[in-house]
Structures are given as C-alpha cells and as structure tokens.
PDB file of C-alpha atoms in Angstrom:
ATOM      1  CA  MET A   1      -8.747 -17.067 -11.895  1.00 86.00           C
ATOM      2  CA  SER A   2      -6.089 -16.094 -14.374  1.00 88.00           C
ATOM      3  CA  ILE A   3      -6.257 -12.884 -16.428  1.00 88.00           C
ATOM      4  CA  THR A   4      -3.948 -11.173 -18.902  1.00 90.00           C
ATOM      5  CA  LEU A   5      -3.129  -7.474 -18.693  1.00 87.00           C
ATOM      6  CA  ASP A   6      -1.631  -5.435 -21.508  1.00 91.00           C
ATOM      7  CA  LEU A   7       0.671  -2.870 -19.851  1.00 89.00           C
ATOM      8  CA  ASN A   8       3.152  -0.334 -21.112  1.00 92.00           C
ATOM      9  CA  ASP A   9       6.609  -1.976 -20.975  1.00 94.00           C
ATOM     10  CA  GLU A  10       8.140   0.769 -18.819  1.00 93.00           C
ATOM     11  CA  LEU A  11       5.238   0.680 -16.368  1.00 92.00           C
ATOM     12  CA  ALA A  12       5.420  -3.116 -16.129  1.00 91.00           C
ATOM     13  CA  GLN A  13       9.162  -2.981 -15.379  1.00 93.00           C
ATOM     14  CA  GLN A  14       8.681  -0.276 -12.742  1.00 94.00           C
ATOM     15  CA  ALA A  15       5.880  -2.268 -11.137  1.00 91.00           C
ATOM     16  CA  LYS A  16       7.993  -5.438 -11.043  1.00 92.00           C
ATOM     17  CA  GLN A  17      10.892  -3.536  -9.500  1.00 93.00           C
ATOM     18  CA  TYR A  18       8.597  -1.984  -6.886  1.00 91.00           C
ATOM     19  CA  ALA A  19       7.148  -5.405  -6.061  1.00 91.00           C
ATOM     20  CA  ARG A  20      10.657  -6.843  -5.560  1.00 92.00           C
ATOM     21  CA  GLN A  21      11.596  -3.916  -3.304  1.00 92.00           C
ATOM     22  CA  GLN A  22       8.509  -4.596  -1.211  1.00 89.00           C
ATOM     23  CA  GLY A  23       9.269  -8.318  -1.024  1.00 92.00           C
ATOM     24  CA  ARG A  24       6.075  -9.203  -2.875  1.00 92.00           C
ATOM     25  CA  SER A  25       5.064 -10.516  -6.255  1.00 92.00           C
ATOM     26  CA  LEU A  26       3.425  -8.323  -8.859  1.00 92.00           C
ATOM     27  CA  THR A  27       0.354 -10.550  -8.618  1.00 92.00           C
ATOM     28  CA  THR A  28       0.140  -9.877  -4.866  1.00 92.00           C
ATOM     29  CA  LEU A  29       0.417  -6.119  -5.392  1.00 91.00           C
ATOM     30  CA  VAL A  30      -2.350  -6.141  -8.010  1.00 91.00           C
ATOM     31  CA  GLU A  31      -4.576  -8.281  -5.762  1.00 92.00           C
ATOM     32  CA  GLU A  32      -4.013  -5.956  -2.779  1.00 90.00           C
ATOM     33  CA  TYR A  33      -4.777  -2.898  -4.885  1.00 89.00           C
ATOM     34  CA  LEU A  34      -7.977  -4.418  -6.269  1.00 89.00           C
ATOM     35  CA  ARG A  35      -9.082  -5.438  -2.766  1.00 89.00           C
ATOM     36  CA  GLN A  36      -8.552  -1.859  -1.566  1.00 86.00           C
ATOM     37  CA  VAL A  37     -10.430  -0.384  -4.502  1.00 84.00           C
ATOM     38  CA  THR A  38     -13.375  -2.748  -4.163  1.00 84.00           C
ATOM     39  CA  ALA A  39     -13.466  -2.302  -0.380  1.00 81.00           C
ATOM     40  CA  ARG A  40     -13.637   1.480  -0.809  1.00 71.00           C
ATOM     41  CA  LEU A  41     -16.453   1.073  -3.308  1.00 71.00           C
ATOM     42  CA  ALA A  42     -18.342  -1.125  -0.858  1.00 70.00           C
ATOM     43  CA  SER A  43     -17.825   1.333   1.994  1.00 65.00           C
ATOM     44  CA  SER A  44     -20.885   3.406   2.803  1.00 61.00           C
ATOM     45  CA  LYS A  45     -18.817   6.265   4.252  1.00 72.00           C
ATOM     46  CA  PRO A  46     -17.373   8.664   1.685  1.00 74.00           C
ATOM     47  CA  VAL A  47     -13.776   9.789   2.178  1.00 73.00           C
ATOM     48  CA  ALA A  48     -13.037  13.498   2.219  1.00 83.00           C
ATOM     49  CA  PRO A  49     -11.148  14.623  -0.909  1.00 85.00           C
ATOM     50  CA  ALA A  50      -8.222  15.948   1.187  1.00 86.00           C
ATOM     51  CA  ALA A  51      -7.877  12.581   2.942  1.00 82.00           C
ATOM     52  CA  GLN A  52      -8.216  10.703  -0.333  1.00 80.00           C
ATOM     53  CA  GLU A  53      -5.279  12.664  -1.782  1.00 83.00           C
ATOM     54  CA  LEU A  54      -3.088  11.286   1.024  1.00 83.00           C
ATOM     55  CA  TYR A  55      -3.969   7.681   0.232  1.00 79.00           C
ATOM     56  CA  GLY A  56      -0.930   5.654  -0.790  1.00 79.00           C
ATOM     57  CA  ILE A  57       1.758   8.280  -0.147  1.00 82.00           C
ATOM     58  CA  LEU A  58       3.289   6.401   2.790  1.00 77.00           C
ATOM     59  CA  SER A  59       5.161   3.206   2.129  1.00 79.00           C
ATOM     60  CA  LEU A  60       5.561   0.907   5.137  1.00 77.00           C
ATOM     61  CA  PRO A  61       7.261  -2.477   5.425  1.00 81.00           C
ATOM     62  CA  ALA A  62       4.981  -5.451   4.773  1.00 81.00           C
ATOM     63  CA  ASP A  63       5.368  -6.571   8.409  1.00 82.00           C
ATOM     64  CA  PHE A  64       4.676  -3.107   9.932  1.00 79.00           C
ATOM     65  CA  ASP A  65       2.406  -3.407  12.986  1.00 79.00           C
ATOM     66  CA  TYR A  66       0.749  -0.024  13.493  1.00 73.00           C
ATOM     67  CA  LYS A  67      -0.922  -1.082  16.746  1.00 77.00           C
ATOM     68  CA  ARG A  68       2.367  -2.148  18.309  1.00 74.00           C
ATOM     69  CA  SER A  69       4.083   0.963  16.985  1.00 71.00           C
ATOM     70  CA  ALA A  70       1.453   3.240  18.514  1.00 68.00           C
ATOM     71  CA  THR A  71       1.239   1.513  21.894  1.00 71.00           C
ATOM     72  CA  ASN A  72       4.905   0.681  22.560  1.00 68.00           C
ATOM     73  CA  ARG A  73       6.512   4.046  22.046  1.00 64.00           C
ATOM     74  CA  PRO A  74       7.511   6.731  24.524  1.00 67.00           C
ATOM     75  CA  PRO A  75       5.589  10.019  24.524  1.00 66.00           C
ATOM     76  CA  ASN A  76       6.679  12.436  21.771  1.00 69.00           C
ATOM     77  CA  ALA A  77       8.615   9.697  19.953  1.00 66.00           C
ATOM     78  CA  PRO A  78       8.239   9.526  16.166  1.00 64.00           C
ATOM     79  CA  PHE A  79       5.849   6.891  14.820  1.00 59.00           C
ATOM     80  CA  LEU A  80       8.398   5.460  12.410  1.00 62.00           C
ATOM     81  CA  SER A  81      11.907   4.454  13.353  1.00 56.00           C
ATOM     82  CA  GLY A  82      14.749   6.357  11.767  1.00 52.00           C
ATOM     83  CA  GLN A  83      13.116   9.768  12.148  1.00 47.00           C
TER      84      GLN A  83
END
C-alpha cells in the first residue's frame, strides 16, 4: 500500500538523514515504528510509565544481536563495545 505524508520540511530532512545514518530507508523506519506502536497497542500488559520513558533512547546498530552480546561476554564487561 502506498500513502502520502505531509511533513514539516526540516523534520523530513532530519528523518532522511537519520535513516541514512542507520543504513535504512525512511520507508523502513516508518514501517518499523508503526509495527512497534501497533504491537504495543495489541499487548495486553501495560508498560510502567518509567519504563515507557526509556523507550527509544538507545540506538543500536541494525545488526546488533542482544542474545550473543549477553551470552558471549566476560563477567563485569560492558554490554556495548567501546565503553
């Protein structure tokens, strides 16, 4: 399905730049966001307000594997490289 969005020019440029930095298209970012929003709406478990405030503040590479990161690290090592 194809839709048209009317966005503020500055916001659209910032979004395109962010998408490029993430190695994704703007369409992919919008689709991922809408999937997350609709999945949260479908979830029967409410999220605590404090946890909800943290949503989206961490930016990870598209190929980040949290399971591998958590299981293949020495004790007391940081979760993300470069820390």
